[in-house]
The first five atom37 places (N, CA, C, CB, O) and aatype in JSON, in Angstrom:
{
  "aatype": [12, 12, 1, 7, 0, 9, 0, 10, 9, 19, 0, 12, 12, 12, 16, 0, 14, 0, 19, 0, 7, 5, 3, 14, 1, 9, 14, 5, 0, 6, 5, 3, 0, 3, 1, 9, 6, 0, 5, 1, 12, 18, 3, 0, 5, 1, 5, 1, 3, 5, 0, 6, 0, 3, 1, 19, 0, 1, 9, 16, 10, 6, 1, 11, 16, 3, 18, 6, 10, 18, 10, 0, 1, 5, 11, 0, 6, 8, 6, 0, 11, 12, 0, 0, 17, 1, 0, 3, 19, 0, 1, 1, 6, 0, 6, 0, 0, 1, 19, 1, 0, 6, 17, 6, 0, 5, 19, 0, 1, 4, 11, 0, 7, 3, 1, 15, 0, 4, 0, 14, 11, 11],
  "atom_mask": [
    [1, 1, 1, 1, 1],
    [1, 1, 1, 1, 1],
    [1, 1, 1, 1, 1],
    [1, 1, 1, 0, 1],
    [1, 1, 1, 1, 1],
    [1, 1, 1, 1, 1],
    [1, 1, 1, 1, 1],
    [1, 1, 1, 1, 1],
    [1, 1, 1, 1, 1],
    [1, 1, 1, 1, 1],
    [1, 1, 1, 1, 1],
    [1, 1, 1, 1, 1],
    [1, 1, 1, 1, 1],
    [1, 1, 1, 1, 1],
    [1, 1, 1, 1, 1],
    [1, 1, 1, 1, 1],
    [1, 1, 1, 1, 1],
    [1, 1, 1, 1, 1],
    [1, 1, 1, 1, 1],
    [1, 1, 1, 1, 1],
    [1, 1, 1, 0, 1],
    [1, 1, 1, 1, 1],
    [1, 1, 1, 1, 1],
    [1, 1, 1, 1, 1],
    [1, 1, 1, 1, 1],
    [1, 1, 1, 1, 1],
    [1, 1, 1, 1, 1],
    [1, 1, 1, 1, 1],
    [1, 1, 1, 1, 1],
    [1, 1, 1, 1, 1],
    [1, 1, 1, 1, 1],
    [1, 1, 1, 1, 1],
    [1, 1, 1, 1, 1],
    [1, 1, 1, 1, 1],
    [1, 1, 1, 1, 1],
    [1, 1, 1, 1, 1],
    [1, 1, 1, 1, 1],
    [1, 1, 1, 1, 1],
    [1, 1, 1, 1, 1],
    [1, 1, 1, 1, 1],
    [1, 1, 1, 1, 1],
    [1, 1, 1, 1, 1],
    [1, 1, 1, 1, 1],
    [1, 1, 1, 1, 1],
    [1, 1, 1, 1, 1],
    [1, 1, 1, 1, 1],
    [1, 1, 1, 1, 1],
    [1, 1, 1, 1, 1],
    [1, 1, 1, 1, 1],
    [1, 1, 1, 1, 1],
    [1, 1, 1, 1, 1],
    [1, 1, 1, 1, 1],
    [1, 1, 1, 1, 1],
    [1, 1, 1, 1, 1],
    [1, 1, 1, 1, 1],
    [1, 1, 1, 1, 1],
    [1, 1, 1, 1, 1],
    [1, 1, 1, 1, 1],
    [1, 1, 1, 1, 1],
    [1, 1, 1, 1, 1],
    [1, 1, 1, 1, 1],
    [1, 1, 1, 1, 1],
    [1, 1, 1, 1, 1],
    [1, 1, 1, 1, 1],
    [1, 1, 1, 1, 1],
    [1, 1, 1, 1, 1],
    [1, 1, 1, 1, 1],
    [1, 1, 1, 1, 1],
    [1, 1, 1, 1, 1],
    [1, 1, 1, 1, 1],
    [1, 1, 1, 1, 1],
    [1, 1, 1, 1, 1],
    [1, 1, 1, 1, 1],
    [1, 1, 1, 1, 1],
    [1, 1, 1, 1, 1],
    [1, 1, 1, 1, 1],
    [1, 1, 1, 1, 1],
    [1, 1, 1, 1, 1],
    [1, 1, 1, 1, 1],
    [1, 1, 1, 1, 1],
    [1, 1, 1, 1, 1],
    [1, 1, 1, 1, 1],
    [1, 1, 1, 1, 1],
    [1, 1, 1, 1, 1],
    [1, 1, 1, 1, 1],
    [1, 1, 1, 1, 1],
    [1, 1, 1, 1, 1],
    [1, 1, 1, 1, 1],
    [1, 1, 1, 1, 1],
    [1, 1, 1, 1, 1],
    [1, 1, 1, 1, 1],
    [1, 1, 1, 1, 1],
    [1, 1, 1, 1, 1],
    [1, 1, 1, 1, 1],
    [1, 1, 1, 1, 1],
    [1, 1, 1, 1, 1],
    [1, 1, 1, 1, 1],
    [1, 1, 1, 1, 1],
    [1, 1, 1, 1, 1],
    [1, 1, 1, 1, 1],
    [1, 1, 1, 1, 1],
    [1, 1, 1, 1, 1],
    [1, 1, 1, 1, 1],
    [1, 1, 1, 1, 1],
    [1, 1, 1, 1, 1],
    [1, 1, 1, 1, 1],
    [1, 1, 1, 1, 1],
    [1, 1, 1, 1, 1],
    [1, 1, 1, 1, 1],
    [1, 1, 1, 1, 1],
    [1, 1, 1, 1, 1],
    [1, 1, 1, 1, 1],
    [1, 1, 1, 0, 1],
    [1, 1, 1, 1, 1],
    [1, 1, 1, 1, 1],
    [1, 1, 1, 1, 1],
    [1, 1, 1, 1, 1],
    [1, 1, 1, 1, 1],
    [1, 1, 1, 1, 1],
    [1, 1, 1, 1, 1],
    [1, 1, 1, 1, 1],
    [1, 1, 1, 1, 1]
  ],
  "atom_positions": [
    [[39.2, -54.31, 1.9], [38.92, -53.01, 1.37], [37.54, -52.53, 1.81], [39.03, -53.02, -0.14], [37.39, -51.38, 2.2]],
    [[36.56, -53.36, 1.77], [35.21, -53.02, 2.15], [35.16, -52.69, 3.63], [34.25, -54.15, 1.82], [34.49, -51.74, 4.05]],
    [[35.9, -53.5, 4.43], [35.92, -53.22, 5.87], [36.58, -51.89, 6.15], [36.64, -54.34, 6.62], [36.17, -51.18, 7.06]],
    [[37.55, -51.55, 5.42], [38.25, -50.28, 5.6], [37.33, -49.1, 5.28], [0.0, 0.0, 0.0], [37.36, -48.09, 5.98]],
    [[36.53, -49.21, 4.23], [35.61, -48.14, 3.85], [34.53, -47.97, 4.9], [34.97, -48.44, 2.48], [34.15, -46.85, 5.26]],
    [[34.03, -49.13, 5.41], [33.0, -49.07, 6.44], [33.57, -48.46, 7.71], [32.42, -50.48, 6.73], [32.91, -47.65, 8.36]],
    [[34.77, -48.83, 8.06], [35.41, -48.27, 9.25], [35.62, -46.77, 9.09], [36.75, -48.97, 9.52], [35.44, -46.01, 10.04]],
    [[36.0, -46.36, 7.89], [36.2, -44.93, 7.64], [34.87, -44.17, 7.76], [36.82, -44.71, 6.25], [34.83, -43.08, 8.33]],
    [[33.8, -44.75, 7.24], [32.48, -44.11, 7.32], [32.04, -44.02, 8.77], [31.43, -44.89, 6.48], [31.53, -42.98, 9.2]],
    [[32.22, -45.1, 9.53], [31.84, -45.1, 10.94], [32.67, -44.08, 11.7], [32.01, -46.5, 11.57], [32.14, -43.37, 12.56]],
    [[33.94, -43.98, 11.41], [34.81, -43.01, 12.08], [34.37, -41.59, 11.77], [36.28, -43.23, 11.67], [34.41, -40.72, 12.64]],
    [[33.97, -41.34, 10.54], [33.51, -39.99, 10.17], [32.2, -39.66, 10.87], [33.33, -39.88, 8.65], [31.98, -38.51, 11.27]],
    [[31.33, -40.66, 11.03], [30.06, -40.42, 11.7], [30.27, -40.16, 13.19], [29.12, -41.6, 11.5], [29.49, -39.43, 13.81]],
    [[31.3, -40.77, 13.78], [31.54, -40.62, 15.21], [32.18, -39.27, 15.55], [32.42, -41.74, 15.7], [32.04, -38.78, 16.67]],
    [[32.87, -38.69, 14.61], [33.51, -37.41, 14.91], [32.43, -36.33, 14.98], [34.6, -37.06, 13.83], [31.38, -36.46, 14.36]],
    [[32.7, -35.28, 15.72], [31.74, -34.19, 15.88], [31.56, -33.5, 14.54], [32.21, -33.17, 16.97], [32.53, -33.19, 13.85]],
    [[30.31, -33.26, 14.18], [30.09, -32.57, 12.9], [30.59, -31.14, 12.99], [28.59, -32.6, 12.51], [30.56, -30.51, 14.05]],
    [[31.04, -30.65, 11.88], [31.53, -29.27, 11.82], [30.33, -28.34, 12.05], [32.23, -28.96, 10.44], [29.21, -28.64, 11.64]],
    [[30.59, -27.21, 12.7], [29.55, -26.23, 12.96], [29.04, -25.72, 11.61], [30.07, -25.05, 13.85], [29.82, -25.43, 10.7]],
    [[27.73, -25.62, 11.51], [27.14, -25.19, 10.25], [27.66, -23.82, 9.87], [25.6, -25.19, 10.34], [27.73, -22.92, 10.71]],
    [[28.01, -23.66, 8.64], [28.48, -22.38, 8.16], [29.98, -22.19, 8.32], [0.0, 0.0, 0.0], [30.52, -21.2, 7.82]],
    [[30.63, -23.07, 8.97], [32.08, -22.91, 9.13], [32.78, -23.72, 8.06], [32.55, -23.36, 10.56], [32.55, -24.92, 7.9]],
    [[33.63, -23.04, 7.35], [34.42, -23.67, 6.3], [35.84, -23.76, 6.83], [34.34, -22.88, 4.93], [36.45, -22.73, 7.14]],
    [[36.38, -24.96, 6.94], [37.74, -25.09, 7.5], [38.8, -24.39, 6.66], [38.09, -26.55, 7.64], [39.91, -24.15, 7.14]],
    [[38.49, -24.06, 5.42], [39.47, -23.39, 4.57], [39.55, -21.9, 4.85], [39.14, -23.62, 3.1], [40.52, -21.25, 4.45]],
    [[38.51, -21.32, 5.55], [38.49, -19.89, 5.86], [38.92, -19.72, 7.31], [37.07, -19.26, 5.62], [38.41, -20.41, 8.18]],
    [[39.84, -18.82, 7.58], [40.31, -18.61, 8.95], [39.15, -18.2, 9.88], [41.41, -17.53, 8.98], [38.21, -17.53, 9.46]],
    [[39.24, -18.62, 11.14], [38.19, -18.37, 12.12], [37.95, -16.86, 12.31], [38.57, -19.01, 13.46], [36.8, -16.44, 12.44]],
    [[38.99, -16.07, 12.31], [38.85, -14.62, 12.5], [38.04, -14.01, 11.35], [40.24, -13.95, 12.59], [37.2, -13.13, 11.56]],
    [[38.3, -14.49, 10.15], [37.56, -13.98, 9.0], [36.09, -14.4, 9.07], [38.2, -14.48, 7.69], [35.2, -13.61, 8.74]],
    [[35.83, -15.63, 9.5], [34.45, -16.09, 9.66], [33.72, -15.27, 10.73], [34.43, -17.59, 10.04], [32.56, -14.9, 10.55]],
    [[34.44, -14.98, 11.85], [33.84, -14.17, 12.91], [33.54, -12.75, 12.4], [34.77, -14.11, 14.13], [32.49, -12.19, 12.7]],
    [[34.47, -12.18, 11.64], [34.26, -10.84, 11.1], [33.06, -10.83, 10.15], [35.54, -10.35, 10.37], [32.25, -9.9, 10.17]],
    [[32.97, -11.87, 9.31], [31.82, -11.96, 8.4], [30.51, -12.08, 9.17], [31.99, -13.16, 7.45], [29.51, -11.46, 8.81]],
    [[30.51, -12.88, 10.22], [29.3, -13.07, 11.02], [28.91, -11.76, 11.71], [29.51, -14.19, 12.08], [27.73, -11.41, 11.76]],
    [[29.9, -11.03, 12.23], [29.63, -9.75, 12.89], [29.1, -8.74, 11.87], [30.92, -9.2, 13.57], [28.17, -7.99, 12.17]],
    [[29.68, -8.71, 10.68], [29.21, -7.8, 9.63], [27.78, -8.16, 9.21], [30.16, -7.86, 8.4], [26.96, -7.27, 9.01]],
    [[27.5, -9.44, 9.07], [26.15, -9.87, 8.7], [25.15, -9.47, 9.79], [26.1, -11.39, 8.46], [24.04, -9.02, 9.49]],
    [[25.53, -9.63, 11.05], [24.65, -9.24, 12.15], [24.43, -7.72, 12.15], [25.24, -9.69, 13.51], [23.32, -7.26, 12.4]],
    [[25.5, -6.95, 11.88], [25.38, -5.5, 11.81], [24.44, -5.09, 10.69], [26.75, -4.86, 11.62], [23.6, -4.2, 10.87]],
    [[24.57, -5.72, 9.53], [23.7, -5.42, 8.4], [22.25, -5.8, 8.72], [24.18, -6.16, 7.13], [21.32, -5.07, 8.37]],
    [[22.06, -6.94, 9.39], [20.72, -7.37, 9.79], [20.11, -6.36, 10.75], [20.76, -8.78, 10.44], [18.94, -5.98, 10.61]],
    [[20.9, -5.92, 11.74], [20.4, -4.94, 12.72], [20.06, -3.6, 12.04], [21.46, -4.71, 13.83], [19.05, -2.98, 12.36]],
    [[20.9, -3.18, 11.1], [20.64, -1.92, 10.39], [19.35, -2.03, 9.57], [21.84, -1.57, 9.47], [18.54, -1.1, 9.54]],
    [[19.15, -3.18, 8.92], [17.92, -3.37, 8.14], [16.71, -3.39, 9.06], [17.99, -4.68, 7.32], [15.66, -2.84, 8.72]],
    [[16.84, -4.03, 10.21], [15.74, -4.08, 11.17], [15.4, -2.67, 11.67], [16.09, -5.01, 12.36], [14.23, -2.34, 11.86]],
    [[16.44, -1.83, 11.89], [16.19, -0.45, 12.3], [15.48, 0.33, 11.2], [17.51, 0.23, 12.68], [14.57, 1.11, 11.48]],
    [[15.91, 0.13, 9.94], [15.24, 0.81, 8.82], [13.79, 0.36, 8.71], [15.99, 0.53, 7.5], [12.9, 1.18, 8.49]],
    [[13.55, -0.94, 8.87], [12.18, -1.45, 8.81], [11.33, -0.86, 9.93], [12.18, -2.98, 8.89], [10.17, -0.5, 9.72]],
    [[11.91, -0.77, 11.13], [11.17, -0.2, 12.27], [10.88, 1.28, 12.04], [11.96, -0.4, 13.58], [9.79, 1.76, 12.34]],
    [[11.87, 2.0, 11.49], [11.67, 3.42, 11.2], [10.56, 3.6, 10.16], [12.99, 4.06, 10.69], [9.74, 4.51, 10.28]],
    [[10.53, 2.74, 9.15], [9.48, 2.81, 8.13], [8.12, 2.49, 8.74], [9.78, 1.85, 6.96], [7.13, 3.15, 8.44]],
    [[8.07, 1.48, 9.59], [6.81, 1.13, 10.25], [6.33, 2.28, 11.14], [6.97, -0.16, 11.08], [5.14, 2.58, 11.17]],
    [[7.26, 2.92, 11.85], [6.9, 4.07, 12.68], [6.38, 5.23, 11.82], [8.11, 4.53, 13.51], [5.41, 5.9, 12.19]],
    [[7.03, 5.46, 10.69], [6.62, 6.54, 9.79], [5.22, 6.27, 9.26], [7.61, 6.69, 8.63], [4.38, 7.18, 9.23]],
    [[4.96, 5.05, 8.83], [3.64, 4.7, 8.31], [2.59, 4.83, 9.41], [3.64, 3.26, 7.74], [1.49, 5.33, 9.16]],
    [[2.91, 4.4, 10.62], [1.96, 4.52, 11.73], [1.67, 5.99, 12.05], [2.51, 3.81, 12.99], [0.52, 6.35, 12.31]],
    [[2.69, 6.82, 12.02], [2.51, 8.25, 12.28], [1.63, 8.89, 11.21], [3.88, 8.96, 12.34], [0.72, 9.66, 11.53]],
    [[1.89, 8.57, 9.95], [1.09, 9.13, 8.86], [-0.35, 8.65, 8.97], [1.69, 8.74, 7.49], [-1.29, 9.42, 8.77]],
    [[-0.52, 7.37, 9.29], [-1.88, 6.83, 9.44], [-2.6, 7.54, 10.57], [-1.83, 5.32, 9.72], [-3.78, 7.88, 10.43]],
    [[-1.92, 7.76, 11.68], [-2.54, 8.46, 12.81], [-2.88, 9.9, 12.43], [-1.6, 8.43, 14.03], [-3.95, 10.4, 12.79]],
    [[-1.97, 10.58, 11.72], [-2.25, 11.95, 11.29], [-3.45, 12.0, 10.36], [-1.02, 12.55, 10.59], [-4.3, 12.89, 10.48]],
    [[-3.53, 11.04, 9.44], [-4.67, 11.01, 8.52], [-5.96, 10.74, 9.28], [-4.46, 9.96, 7.43], [-7.0, 11.33, 9.0]],
    [[-5.89, 9.83, 10.24], [-7.08, 9.52, 11.04], [-7.51, 10.74, 11.83], [-6.81, 8.33, 11.98], [-8.7, 11.06, 11.91]],
    [[-6.53, 11.43, 12.43], [-6.84, 12.63, 13.2], [-7.42, 13.71, 12.29], [-5.58, 13.16, 13.91], [-8.4, 14.36, 12.64]],
    [[-6.81, 13.9, 11.11], [-7.32, 14.88, 10.15], [-8.75, 14.54, 9.75], [-6.42, 14.94, 8.9], [-9.6, 15.42, 9.65]],
    [[-9.02, 13.26, 9.51], [-10.36, 12.84, 9.11], [-11.36, 13.07, 10.25], [-10.36, 11.36, 8.69], [-12.49, 13.51, 10.02]],
    [[-10.94, 12.76, 11.48], [-11.83, 12.98, 12.62], [-12.12, 14.48, 12.8], [-11.22, 12.4, 13.92], [-13.24, 14.86, 13.12]],
    [[-11.1, 15.33, 12.59], [-11.31, 16.77, 12.65], [-12.25, 17.23, 11.54], [-9.97, 17.53, 12.55], [-13.13, 18.07, 11.76]],
    [[-12.07, 16.67, 10.36], [-12.95, 17.01, 9.23], [-14.39, 16.63, 9.56], [-12.49, 16.29, 7.94], [-15.31, 17.42, 9.33]],
    [[-14.59, 15.43, 10.11], [-15.95, 15.01, 10.47], [-16.54, 15.91, 11.55], [-15.95, 13.56, 10.95], [-17.71, 16.27, 11.48]],
    [[-15.74, 16.27, 12.54], [-16.23, 17.15, 13.61], [-16.62, 18.52, 13.04], [-15.16, 17.32, 14.71], [-17.64, 19.09, 13.42]],
    [[-15.8, 19.04, 12.12], [-16.1, 20.32, 11.5], [-17.38, 20.23, 10.68], [-14.92, 20.78, 10.61], [-18.22, 21.13, 10.74]],
    [[-17.52, 19.16, 9.91], [-18.73, 18.97, 9.12], [-19.97, 18.87, 10.02], [-18.61, 17.71, 8.24], [-21.01, 19.44, 9.71]],
    [[-19.83, 18.14, 11.12], [-20.95, 17.99, 12.05], [-21.32, 19.33, 12.67], [-20.6, 16.96, 13.15], [-22.5, 19.66, 12.79]],
    [[-20.31, 20.11, 13.07], [-20.57, 21.42, 13.68], [-21.25, 22.35, 12.67], [-19.26, 22.06, 14.19], [-22.19, 23.06, 13.02]],
    [[-20.79, 22.34, 11.42], [-21.4, 23.17, 10.39], [-22.85, 22.75, 10.15], [-20.6, 23.09, 9.08], [-23.74, 23.59, 10.0]],
    [[-23.08, 21.45, 10.12], [-24.44, 20.95, 9.91], [-25.35, 21.35, 11.08], [-24.43, 19.41, 9.75], [-26.48, 21.79, 10.87]],
    [[-24.84, 21.2, 12.29], [-25.64, 21.57, 13.46], [-25.94, 23.07, 13.47], [-24.92, 21.16, 14.76], [-27.04, 23.48, 13.86]],
    [[-24.98, 23.89, 13.06], [-25.21, 25.33, 12.98], [-26.28, 25.65, 11.94], [-23.89, 26.07, 12.64], [-27.16, 26.48, 12.18]],
    [[-26.22, 24.99, 10.79], [-27.24, 25.22, 9.76], [-28.61, 24.77, 10.25], [-26.86, 24.47, 8.46], [-29.61, 25.44, 10.0]],
    [[-28.65, 23.63, 10.94], [-29.92, 23.13, 11.47], [-30.48, 24.09, 12.53], [-29.75, 21.72, 12.06], [-31.69, 24.32, 12.57]],
    [[-29.62, 24.63, 13.37], [-30.08, 25.59, 14.39], [-30.63, 26.85, 13.72], [-28.91, 25.96, 15.36], [-31.66, 27.37, 14.15]],
    [[-29.96, 27.32, 12.69], [-30.45, 28.5, 11.96], [-31.78, 28.19, 11.29], [-29.41, 28.96, 10.91], [-32.69, 29.02, 11.3]],
    [[-31.91, 27.01, 10.72], [-33.16, 26.61, 10.09], [-34.29, 26.54, 11.12], [-33.0, 25.26, 9.39], [-35.39, 27.03, 10.87]],
    [[-34.0, 25.92, 12.29], [-35.02, 25.83, 13.34], [-35.43, 27.23, 13.82], [-34.49, 24.99, 14.54], [-36.62, 27.47, 14.06]],
    [[-34.48, 28.13, 13.96], [-34.8, 29.5, 14.37], [-35.67, 30.18, 13.32], [-33.5, 30.32, 14.61], [-36.62, 30.89, 13.66]],
    [[-35.36, 29.97, 12.04], [-36.16, 30.55, 10.97], [-37.58, 29.98, 10.98], [-35.5, 30.3, 9.59], [-38.55, 30.72, 10.82]],
    [[-37.69, 28.66, 11.18], [-39.02, 28.04, 11.25], [-39.8, 28.61, 12.43], [-38.91, 26.5, 11.38], [-40.99, 28.92, 12.3]],
    [[-39.16, 28.75, 13.58], [-39.83, 29.3, 14.76], [-40.27, 30.74, 14.51], [-38.9, 29.24, 16.0], [-41.36, 31.13, 14.91]],
    [[-39.42, 31.53, 13.84], [-39.77, 32.92, 13.53], [-40.98, 32.96, 12.59], [-38.57, 33.65, 12.89], [-41.9, 33.75, 12.8]],
    [[-40.97, 32.12, 11.58], [-42.1, 32.08, 10.64], [-43.39, 31.63, 11.33], [-41.78, 31.13, 9.46], [-44.46, 32.18, 11.09]],
    [[-43.26, 30.62, 12.2], [-44.44, 30.15, 12.93], [-44.97, 31.24, 13.86], [-44.1, 28.88, 13.73], [-46.18, 31.41, 13.98]],
    [[-44.07, 31.96, 14.51], [-44.5, 33.06, 15.39], [-45.19, 34.15, 14.58], [-43.3, 33.65, 16.16], [-46.22, 34.68, 15.0]],
    [[-44.63, 34.48, 13.41], [-45.25, 35.49, 12.55], [-46.62, 35.02, 12.08], [-44.35, 35.8, 11.33], [-47.58, 35.79, 12.07]],
    [[-46.71, 33.76, 11.69], [-48.0, 33.22, 11.24], [-49.02, 33.23, 12.38], [-47.81, 31.78, 10.69], [-50.19, 33.53, 12.16]],
    [[-48.58, 32.9, 13.58], [-49.5, 32.91, 14.74], [-49.97, 34.34, 15.02], [-48.81, 32.32, 16.0], [-51.14, 34.55, 15.33]],
    [[-49.07, 35.32, 14.91], [-49.44, 36.72, 15.14], [-50.45, 37.19, 14.1], [-48.19, 37.62, 15.09], [-51.46, 37.8, 14.45]],
    [[-50.19, 36.89, 12.83], [-51.1, 37.29, 11.76], [-52.45, 36.62, 11.94], [-50.52, 36.95, 10.37], [-53.49, 37.25, 11.77]],
    [[-52.45, 35.33, 12.29], [-53.72, 34.62, 12.5], [-54.49, 35.22, 13.68], [-53.45, 33.1, 12.74], [-55.71, 35.38, 13.61]],
    [[-53.78, 35.55, 14.76], [-54.45, 36.16, 15.92], [-55.06, 37.5, 15.54], [-53.45, 36.33, 17.08], [-56.18, 37.8, 15.96]],
    [[-54.34, 38.31, 14.76], [-54.9, 39.6, 14.31], [-56.15, 39.36, 13.46], [-53.85, 40.4, 13.49], [-57.16, 40.04, 13.63]],
    [[-56.06, 38.4, 12.56], [-57.2, 38.11, 11.69], [-58.4, 37.64, 12.52], [-56.83, 37.05, 10.65], [-59.52, 38.11, 12.31]],
    [[-58.15, 36.71, 13.46], [-59.23, 36.21, 14.31], [-59.84, 37.34, 15.15], [-58.72, 35.08, 15.23], [-61.05, 37.37, 15.37]],
    [[-59.0, 38.27, 15.61], [-59.51, 39.42, 16.38], [-60.4, 40.3, 15.49], [-58.34, 40.25, 16.97], [-61.46, 40.74, 15.93]],
    [[-59.97, 40.55, 14.24], [-60.78, 41.35, 13.31], [-62.11, 40.66, 13.03], [-60.02, 41.59, 12.0], [-63.15, 41.32, 12.99]],
    [[-62.08, 39.34, 12.83], [-63.31, 38.6, 12.57], [-64.25, 38.7, 13.78], [-63.0, 37.11, 12.24], [-65.45, 38.91, 13.62]],
    [[-63.68, 38.54, 14.97], [-64.51, 38.63, 16.18], [-65.13, 40.03, 16.31], [-63.66, 38.31, 17.43], [-66.3, 40.14, 16.66]],
    [[-64.35, 41.11, 16.02], [-64.9, 42.47, 16.1], [-65.98, 42.68, 15.03], [-63.78, 43.52, 15.93], [-66.97, 43.36, 15.27]],
    [[-65.76, 42.09, 13.85], [-66.73, 42.24, 12.77], [-68.04, 41.55, 13.17], [-66.18, 41.63, 11.44], [-69.12, 42.09, 12.95]],
    [[-67.94, 40.38, 13.76], [-69.14, 39.65, 14.19], [-69.83, 40.38, 15.34], [-68.77, 38.22, 14.61], [-71.05, 40.29, 15.51]],
    [[-69.05, 41.1, 16.11], [-69.62, 41.84, 17.24], [-70.3, 43.12, 16.77], [-68.54, 42.18, 18.27], [-70.96, 43.78, 17.57]],
    [[-70.16, 43.48, 15.51], [-70.85, 44.65, 14.99], [-69.95, 45.78, 14.59], [0.0, 0.0, 0.0], [-70.45, 46.8, 14.12]],
    [[-68.66, 45.68, 14.75], [-67.72, 46.73, 14.35], [-67.48, 46.6, 12.86], [-66.37, 46.66, 15.15], [-66.68, 45.76, 12.44]],
    [[-68.16, 47.41, 12.06], [-68.06, 47.3, 10.61], [-66.69, 47.75, 10.1], [-69.14, 48.12, 9.95], [-66.32, 47.38, 8.98]],
    [[-65.95, 48.51, 10.84], [-64.61, 48.93, 10.39], [-63.63, 47.77, 10.39], [-64.08, 50.05, 11.27], [-62.59, 47.84, 9.73]],
    [[-63.96, 46.71, 11.12], [-63.08, 45.55, 11.17], [-63.41, 44.54, 10.11], [-63.15, 44.91, 12.53], [-62.67, 43.58, 9.91]],
    [[-64.53, 44.73, 9.41], [-64.95, 43.77, 8.4], [-64.19, 44.02, 7.1], [-66.46, 43.86, 8.16], [-63.74, 45.13, 6.83]],
    [[-64.05, 42.99, 6.32], [-63.39, 43.11, 5.02], [-64.26, 43.91, 4.08], [-63.09, 41.72, 4.42], [-65.48, 43.75, 4.07]],
    [[-63.64, 44.79, 3.29], [-64.45, 45.58, 2.36], [-65.07, 44.7, 1.3], [-63.59, 46.68, 1.71], [-64.46, 43.73, 0.85]],
    [[-66.28, 45.03, 0.88], [-66.96, 44.27, -0.17], [-66.69, 44.94, -1.5], [-68.48, 44.17, 0.09], [-66.66, 46.17, -1.59]],
    [[-66.5, 44.18, -2.49], [-66.19, 44.73, -3.81], [-67.42, 44.94, -4.59], [-65.25, 43.84, -4.57], [-67.36, 45.4, -5.73]]
  ]
}
């Protein structure tokens, strides 16, 4: 009896193992159909995942582009304000230089003896 059991075990080990996932009780055509359906479902899910990844990438790119445009607009506005400020400073400096030159000219005429150029005394 023991030899018979050992022989049976050895015989089972020598036979080719059944392909994983194949159940001898289910017809081969049905197994093939199930495998094809599973592959179709896997492919459909992979397409949905790829579409979602593409959508996220597109939105990310749009947001990045929008942010870069926002930064460029902010920079342009800042540069315009700075240019206006510099122009105002230059105008004020030019006005101050003109007024100072007039004052220095009046002082020089007053020192030269032109009493009409001198400041009135109170």
